[in-house]
Amino acid sequence: MANNIVWHEHKIDKQARAEAKKQKPCVIWFTGLSGSGKSTIANILEQKLHAQGKQTYLLDGDNVRHGLCGDLGFSDKDRVENIRRISEVSKLFVDAGLIVITAFISPFRTDRDSARQTLDKGEFVEVFVDTPLDVCEQRDPKGLYEKARKGDIKDFTGIGSDYQSPLNPECHLKFNGEDAEQSADQLIEQLKQQGYLD
């Protein structure tokens, strides 16, 4: 951390922003293999929440790598830094009173745990999109698994790099041929039951 910096307290705080928006700010953190359906379900979820009048922001892995994380590769070190940056951005958006939806492979448990720890208790909702590797490979919407199997992509999660499944996610979606819209509805029900949505 840099020297000679001081945290400035603001008169308008997270609670005031949340009350103005009439919602509980949190991070809904999607994790799962490439091709698992994270981005698809996250996008549908945001549309449904927007229709309910919720104020949201969706951070998607590929989109963020076009700007904020455009200088990072896919080594383990770069993956850790990618998730660190997303965690800090998510924290700022939660402070603004938003419901933040993130869709990142985020393969390492320690990184997801660190993301959770940047937030206050009850603000981090881990959503495991549990899709078997063989199903993800069959879908392979970007052709990445095929390239990884040929050796054209190194350190690809699930092939050359490890994916550590969540041990106790707040929400667990088995997505093996299920309808994405129904999965989003199922997730909304889980979020309501746990008090994240009214």
mmCIF file of N, CA, C and O in Angstrom, residues 35-93:
data_model
loop_
_atom_site.group_PDB
_atom_site.id
_atom_site.type_symbol
_atom_site.label_atom_id
_atom_site.label_comp_id
_atom_site.label_asym_id
_atom_site.label_seq_id
_atom_site.Cartn_x
_atom_site.Cartn_y
_atom_site.Cartn_z
ATOM 1 N N GLY A 35 -17.857 -22.314 -20.286
ATOM 2 C CA GLY A 35 -18.937 -23.015 -20.970
ATOM 3 C C GLY A 35 -19.970 -23.606 -20.048
ATOM 4 O O GLY A 35 -20.889 -24.292 -20.490
ATOM 5 N N SER A 36 -19.861 -23.328 -18.741
ATOM 6 C CA SER A 36 -20.812 -23.903 -17.775
ATOM 7 C C SER A 36 -22.179 -23.239 -17.843
ATOM 8 O O SER A 36 -23.176 -23.816 -17.418
ATOM 9 N N GLY A 37 -22.225 -22.011 -18.353
ATOM 10 C CA GLY A 37 -23.489 -21.283 -18.411
ATOM 11 C C GLY A 37 -23.543 -20.082 -17.488
ATOM 12 O O GLY A 37 -24.595 -19.454 -17.337
ATOM 13 N N LYS A 38 -22.413 -19.744 -16.872
ATOM 14 C CA LYS A 38 -22.367 -18.617 -15.928
ATOM 15 C C LYS A 38 -22.900 -17.326 -16.549
ATOM 16 O O LYS A 38 -23.796 -16.688 -15.997
ATOM 17 N N SER A 39 -22.302 -16.934 -17.665
ATOM 18 C CA SER A 39 -22.660 -15.651 -18.287
ATOM 19 C C SER A 39 -24.103 -15.651 -18.765
ATOM 20 O O SER A 39 -24.807 -14.638 -18.644
ATOM 21 N N THR A 40 -24.559 -16.777 -19.299
ATOM 22 C CA THR A 40 -25.941 -16.873 -19.786
ATOM 23 C C THR A 40 -26.935 -16.675 -18.657
ATOM 24 O O THR A 40 -27.864 -15.864 -18.748
ATOM 25 N N ILE A 41 -26.735 -17.388 -17.559
ATOM 26 C CA ILE A 41 -27.658 -17.289 -16.424
ATOM 27 C C ILE A 41 -27.535 -15.922 -15.762
ATOM 28 O O ILE A 41 -28.542 -15.315 -15.385
ATOM 29 N N ALA A 42 -26.299 -15.420 -15.632
ATOM 30 C CA ALA A 42 -26.099 -14.103 -15.022
ATOM 31 C C ALA A 42 -26.814 -13.012 -15.816
ATOM 32 O O ALA A 42 -27.437 -12.104 -15.238
ATOM 33 N N ASN A 43 -26.758 -13.095 -17.126
ATOM 34 C CA ASN A 43 -27.409 -12.114 -17.988
ATOM 35 C C ASN A 43 -28.933 -12.164 -17.825
ATOM 36 O O ASN A 43 -29.601 -11.118 -17.732
ATOM 37 N N ILE A 44 -29.482 -13.366 -17.767
ATOM 38 C CA ILE A 44 -30.929 -13.519 -17.571
ATOM 39 C C ILE A 44 -31.328 -13.014 -16.189
ATOM 40 O O ILE A 44 -32.347 -12.328 -16.026
ATOM 41 N N LEU A 45 -30.504 -13.338 -15.185
ATOM 42 C CA LEU A 45 -30.781 -12.863 -13.825
ATOM 43 C C LEU A 45 -30.839 -11.343 -13.791
ATOM 44 O O LEU A 45 -31.765 -10.762 -13.207
ATOM 45 N N GLU A 46 -29.857 -10.687 -14.422
ATOM 46 C CA GLU A 46 -29.859 -9.220 -14.397
ATOM 47 C C GLU A 46 -31.103 -8.660 -15.084
ATOM 48 O O GLU A 46 -31.711 -7.698 -14.600
ATOM 49 N N GLN A 47 -31.513 -9.255 -16.195
ATOM 50 C CA GLN A 47 -32.719 -8.788 -16.881
ATOM 51 C C GLN A 47 -33.947 -8.901 -15.972
ATOM 52 O O GLN A 47 -34.780 -7.993 -15.914
ATOM 53 N N LYS A 48 -34.041 -10.017 -15.260
ATOM 54 C CA LYS A 48 -35.199 -10.239 -14.375
ATOM 55 C C LYS A 48 -35.180 -9.269 -13.196
ATOM 56 O O LYS A 48 -36.223 -8.725 -12.810
ATOM 57 N N LEU A 49 -34.004 -9.025 -12.631
ATOM 58 C CA LEU A 49 -33.911 -8.079 -11.516
ATOM 59 C C LEU A 49 -34.203 -6.655 -11.983
ATOM 60 O O LEU A 49 -34.863 -5.883 -11.286
ATOM 61 N N HIS A 50 -33.706 -6.314 -13.175
ATOM 62 C CA HIS A 50 -33.976 -4.989 -13.743
ATOM 63 C C HIS A 50 -35.482 -4.793 -13.939
ATOM 64 O O HIS A 50 -36.022 -3.714 -13.654
ATOM 65 N N ALA A 51 -36.161 -5.835 -14.399
ATOM 66 C CA ALA A 51 -37.613 -5.755 -14.604
ATOM 67 C C ALA A 51 -38.352 -5.553 -13.288
ATOM 68 O O ALA A 51 -39.461 -5.002 -13.269
ATOM 69 N N GLN A 52 -37.726 -5.979 -12.196
ATOM 70 C CA GLN A 52 -38.322 -5.794 -10.859
ATOM 71 C C GLN A 52 -37.963 -4.440 -10.250
ATOM 72 O O GLN A 52 -38.335 -4.140 -9.123
ATOM 73 N N GLY A 53 -37.207 -3.637 -10.992
ATOM 74 C CA GLY A 53 -36.827 -2.315 -10.502
ATOM 75 C C GLY A 53 -35.548 -2.302 -9.681
ATOM 76 O O GLY A 53 -35.212 -1.284 -9.065
ATOM 77 N N LYS A 54 -34.811 -3.408 -9.675
ATOM 78 C CA LYS A 54 -33.552 -3.466 -8.935
ATOM 79 C C LYS A 54 -32.449 -2.769 -9.737
ATOM 80 O O LYS A 54 -32.440 -2.810 -10.969
ATOM 81 N N GLN A 55 -31.539 -2.141 -9.015
ATOM 82 C CA GLN A 55 -30.403 -1.482 -9.659
ATOM 83 C C GLN A 55 -29.196 -2.402 -9.563
ATOM 84 O O GLN A 55 -28.746 -2.743 -8.469
ATOM 85 N N THR A 56 -28.700 -2.821 -10.725
ATOM 86 C CA THR A 56 -27.680 -3.858 -10.805
ATOM 87 C C THR A 56 -26.510 -3.410 -11.672
ATOM 88 O O THR A 56 -26.601 -2.420 -12.400
ATOM 89 N N TYR A 57 -25.434 -4.195 -11.589
ATOM 90 C CA TYR A 57 -24.353 -4.068 -12.571
ATOM 91 C C TYR A 57 -23.736 -5.437 -12.755
ATOM 92 O O TYR A 57 -23.412 -6.119 -11.775
ATOM 93 N N LEU A 58 -23.577 -5.846 -14.018
ATOM 94 C CA LEU A 58 -23.031 -7.152 -14.355
ATOM 95 C C LEU A 58 -21.583 -7.010 -14.823
ATOM 96 O O LEU A 58 -21.296 -6.298 -15.783
ATOM 97 N N LEU A 59 -20.686 -7.680 -14.121
ATOM 98 C CA LEU A 59 -19.271 -7.741 -14.506
ATOM 99 C C LEU A 59 -19.018 -9.118 -15.104
ATOM 100 O O LEU A 59 -19.143 -10.130 -14.412
ATOM 101 N N ASP A 60 -18.667 -9.158 -16.379
ATOM 102 C CA ASP A 60 -18.428 -10.424 -17.064
ATOM 103 C C ASP A 60 -16.936 -10.584 -17.356
ATOM 104 O O ASP A 60 -16.260 -9.619 -17.713
ATOM 105 N N GLY A 61 -16.446 -11.807 -17.209
ATOM 106 C CA GLY A 61 -15.022 -12.079 -17.333
ATOM 107 C C GLY A 61 -14.392 -11.572 -18.616
ATOM 108 O O GLY A 61 -13.367 -10.880 -18.591
ATOM 109 N N ASP A 62 -14.976 -11.905 -19.756
ATOM 110 C CA ASP A 62 -14.404 -11.478 -21.038
ATOM 111 C C ASP A 62 -14.460 -9.970 -21.189
ATOM 112 O O ASP A 62 -13.508 -9.336 -21.667
ATOM 113 N N ASN A 63 -15.569 -9.363 -20.780
ATOM 114 C CA ASN A 63 -15.723 -7.917 -20.939
ATOM 115 C C ASN A 63 -14.687 -7.150 -20.117
ATOM 116 O O ASN A 63 -14.099 -6.172 -20.590
ATOM 117 N N VAL A 64 -14.469 -7.600 -18.892
ATOM 118 C CA VAL A 64 -13.515 -6.913 -18.014
ATOM 119 C C VAL A 64 -12.095 -7.002 -18.563
ATOM 120 O O VAL A 64 -11.298 -6.073 -18.416
ATOM 121 N N ARG A 65 -11.796 -8.096 -19.257
ATOM 122 C CA ARG A 65 -10.451 -8.254 -19.820
ATOM 123 C C ARG A 65 -10.230 -7.374 -21.056
ATOM 124 O O ARG A 65 -9.114 -7.308 -21.579
ATOM 125 N N HIS A 66 -11.253 -6.701 -21.518
ATOM 126 C CA HIS A 66 -11.077 -5.723 -22.595
ATOM 127 C C HIS A 66 -10.561 -4.388 -22.067
ATOM 128 O O HIS A 66 -10.091 -3.556 -22.834
ATOM 129 N N GLY A 67 -10.682 -4.158 -20.747
ATOM 130 C CA GLY A 67 -10.292 -2.868 -20.199
ATOM 131 C C GLY A 67 -9.521 -2.988 -18.904
ATOM 132 O O GLY A 67 -8.292 -3.045 -18.896
ATOM 133 N N LEU A 68 -10.244 -3.058 -17.804
ATOM 134 C CA LEU A 68 -9.651 -3.065 -16.467
ATOM 135 C C LEU A 68 -8.540 -4.105 -16.317
ATOM 136 O O LEU A 68 -7.503 -3.838 -15.715
ATOM 137 N N CYS A 69 -8.748 -5.270 -16.879
ATOM 138 C CA CYS A 69 -7.768 -6.361 -16.742
ATOM 139 C C CYS A 69 -7.138 -6.737 -18.083
ATOM 140 O O CYS A 69 -6.677 -7.870 -18.278
ATOM 141 N N GLY A 70 -7.117 -5.781 -18.991
ATOM 142 C CA GLY A 70 -6.579 -6.033 -20.325
ATOM 143 C C GLY A 70 -5.095 -6.322 -20.357
ATOM 144 O O GLY A 70 -4.584 -6.841 -21.350
ATOM 145 N N ASP A 71 -4.399 -5.997 -19.277
ATOM 146 C CA ASP A 71 -2.955 -6.230 -19.233
ATOM 147 C C ASP A 71 -2.594 -7.590 -18.649
ATOM 148 O O ASP A 71 -1.417 -7.922 -18.529
ATOM 149 N N LEU A 72 -3.588 -8.401 -18.310
ATOM 150 C CA LEU A 72 -3.342 -9.676 -17.649
ATOM 151 C C LEU A 72 -3.485 -10.849 -18.609
ATOM 152 O O LEU A 72 -4.331 -10.832 -19.503
ATOM 153 N N GLY A 73 -2.676 -11.872 -18.387
ATOM 154 C CA GLY A 73 -2.793 -13.111 -19.137
ATOM 155 C C GLY A 73 -3.587 -14.134 -18.339
ATOM 156 O O GLY A 73 -4.456 -13.773 -17.552
ATOM 157 N N PHE A 74 -3.244 -15.410 -18.500
ATOM 158 C CA PHE A 74 -4.010 -16.466 -17.842
ATOM 159 C C PHE A 74 -3.123 -17.383 -16.998
ATOM 160 O O PHE A 74 -3.515 -18.501 -16.676
ATOM 161 N N SER A 75 -1.948 -16.901 -16.626
ATOM 162 C CA SER A 75 -1.137 -17.655 -15.679
ATOM 163 C C SER A 75 -1.853 -17.636 -14.328
ATOM 164 O O SER A 75 -2.755 -16.822 -14.100
ATOM 165 N N ASP A 76 -1.448 -18.519 -13.429
ATOM 166 C CA ASP A 76 -2.068 -18.534 -12.101
ATOM 167 C C ASP A 76 -1.930 -17.178 -11.419
ATOM 168 O O ASP A 76 -2.872 -16.675 -10.807
ATOM 169 N N LYS A 77 -0.762 -16.554 -11.552
ATOM 170 C CA LYS A 77 -0.521 -15.247 -10.939
ATOM 171 C C LYS A 77 -1.469 -14.195 -11.509
ATOM 172 O O LYS A 77 -2.043 -13.388 -10.764
ATOM 173 N N ASP A 78 -1.642 -14.197 -12.824
ATOM 174 C CA ASP A 78 -2.533 -13.220 -13.455
ATOM 175 C C ASP A 78 -3.988 -13.490 -13.101
ATOM 176 O O ASP A 78 -4.788 -12.552 -12.956
ATOM 177 N N ARG A 79 -4.367 -14.759 -12.965
ATOM 178 C CA ARG A 79 -5.736 -15.087 -12.565
ATOM 179 C C ARG A 79 -6.031 -14.545 -11.169
ATOM 180 O O ARG A 79 -7.117 -14.012 -10.906
ATOM 181 N N VAL A 80 -5.054 -14.687 -10.272
ATOM 182 C CA VAL A 80 -5.215 -14.166 -8.900
ATOM 183 C C VAL A 80 -5.411 -12.651 -8.935
ATOM 184 O O VAL A 80 -6.296 -12.104 -8.275
ATOM 185 N N GLU A 81 -4.589 -11.954 -9.728
ATOM 186 C CA GLU A 81 -4.700 -10.491 -9.822
ATOM 187 C C GLU A 81 -6.016 -10.078 -10.474
ATOM 188 O O GLU A 81 -6.638 -9.086 -10.067
ATOM 189 N N ASN A 82 -6.455 -10.835 -11.468
ATOM 190 C CA ASN A 82 -7.732 -10.560 -12.124
ATOM 191 C C ASN A 82 -8.868 -10.560 -11.101
ATOM 192 O O ASN A 82 -9.678 -9.623 -11.039
ATOM 193 N N ILE A 83 -8.904 -11.589 -10.272
ATOM 194 C CA ILE A 83 -9.977 -11.700 -9.278
ATOM 195 C C ILE A 83 -9.813 -10.648 -8.180
ATOM 196 O O ILE A 83 -10.808 -10.102 -7.674
ATOM 197 N N ARG A 84 -8.590 -10.311 -7.821
ATOM 198 C CA ARG A 84 -8.381 -9.247 -6.826
ATOM 199 C C ARG A 84 -8.977 -7.928 -7.315
ATOM 200 O O ARG A 84 -9.672 -7.226 -6.564
ATOM 201 N N ARG A 85 -8.716 -7.595 -8.571
ATOM 202 C CA ARG A 85 -9.251 -6.335 -9.121
ATOM 203 C C ARG A 85 -10.778 -6.361 -9.151
ATOM 204 O O ARG A 85 -11.430 -5.369 -8.804
ATOM 205 N N ILE A 86 -11.334 -7.482 -9.582
ATOM 206 C CA ILE A 86 -12.797 -7.597 -9.654
ATOM 207 C C ILE A 86 -13.406 -7.472 -8.263
ATOM 208 O O ILE A 86 -14.455 -6.853 -8.069
ATOM 209 N N SER A 87 -12.738 -8.061 -7.276
ATOM 210 C CA SER A 87 -13.222 -7.977 -5.895
ATOM 211 C C SER A 87 -13.295 -6.530 -5.429
ATOM 212 O O SER A 87 -14.275 -6.110 -4.797
ATOM 213 N N GLU A 88 -12.255 -5.767 -5.732
ATOM 214 C CA GLU A 88 -12.220 -4.365 -5.304
ATOM 215 C C GLU A 88 -13.271 -3.533 -6.037
ATOM 216 O O GLU A 88 -13.920 -2.669 -5.437
ATOM 217 N N VAL A 89 -13.440 -3.780 -7.329
ATOM 218 C CA VAL A 89 -14.482 -3.069 -8.083
ATOM 219 C C VAL A 89 -15.866 -3.429 -7.540
ATOM 220 O O VAL A 89 -16.724 -2.559 -7.347
ATOM 221 N N SER A 90 -16.071 -4.710 -7.270
ATOM 222 C CA SER A 90 -17.359 -5.164 -6.728
ATOM 223 C C SER A 90 -17.661 -4.488 -5.390
ATOM 224 O O SER A 90 -18.789 -4.087 -5.122
ATOM 225 N N LYS A 91 -16.624 -4.372 -4.568
ATOM 226 C CA LYS A 91 -16.790 -3.729 -3.263
ATOM 227 C C LYS A 91 -17.248 -2.271 -3.427
ATOM 228 O O LYS A 91 -18.128 -1.795 -2.695
ATOM 229 N N LEU A 92 -16.664 -1.569 -4.398
ATOM 230 C CA LEU A 92 -17.067 -0.180 -4.653
ATOM 231 C C LEU A 92 -18.530 -0.108 -5.102
ATOM 232 O O LEU A 92 -19.288 0.774 -4.674
ATOM 233 N N PHE A 93 -18.930 -1.031 -5.972
ATOM 234 C CA PHE A 93 -20.308 -1.027 -6.460
ATOM 235 C C PHE A 93 -21.298 -1.373 -5.345
ATOM 236 O O PHE A 93 -22.405 -0.827 -5.293
#
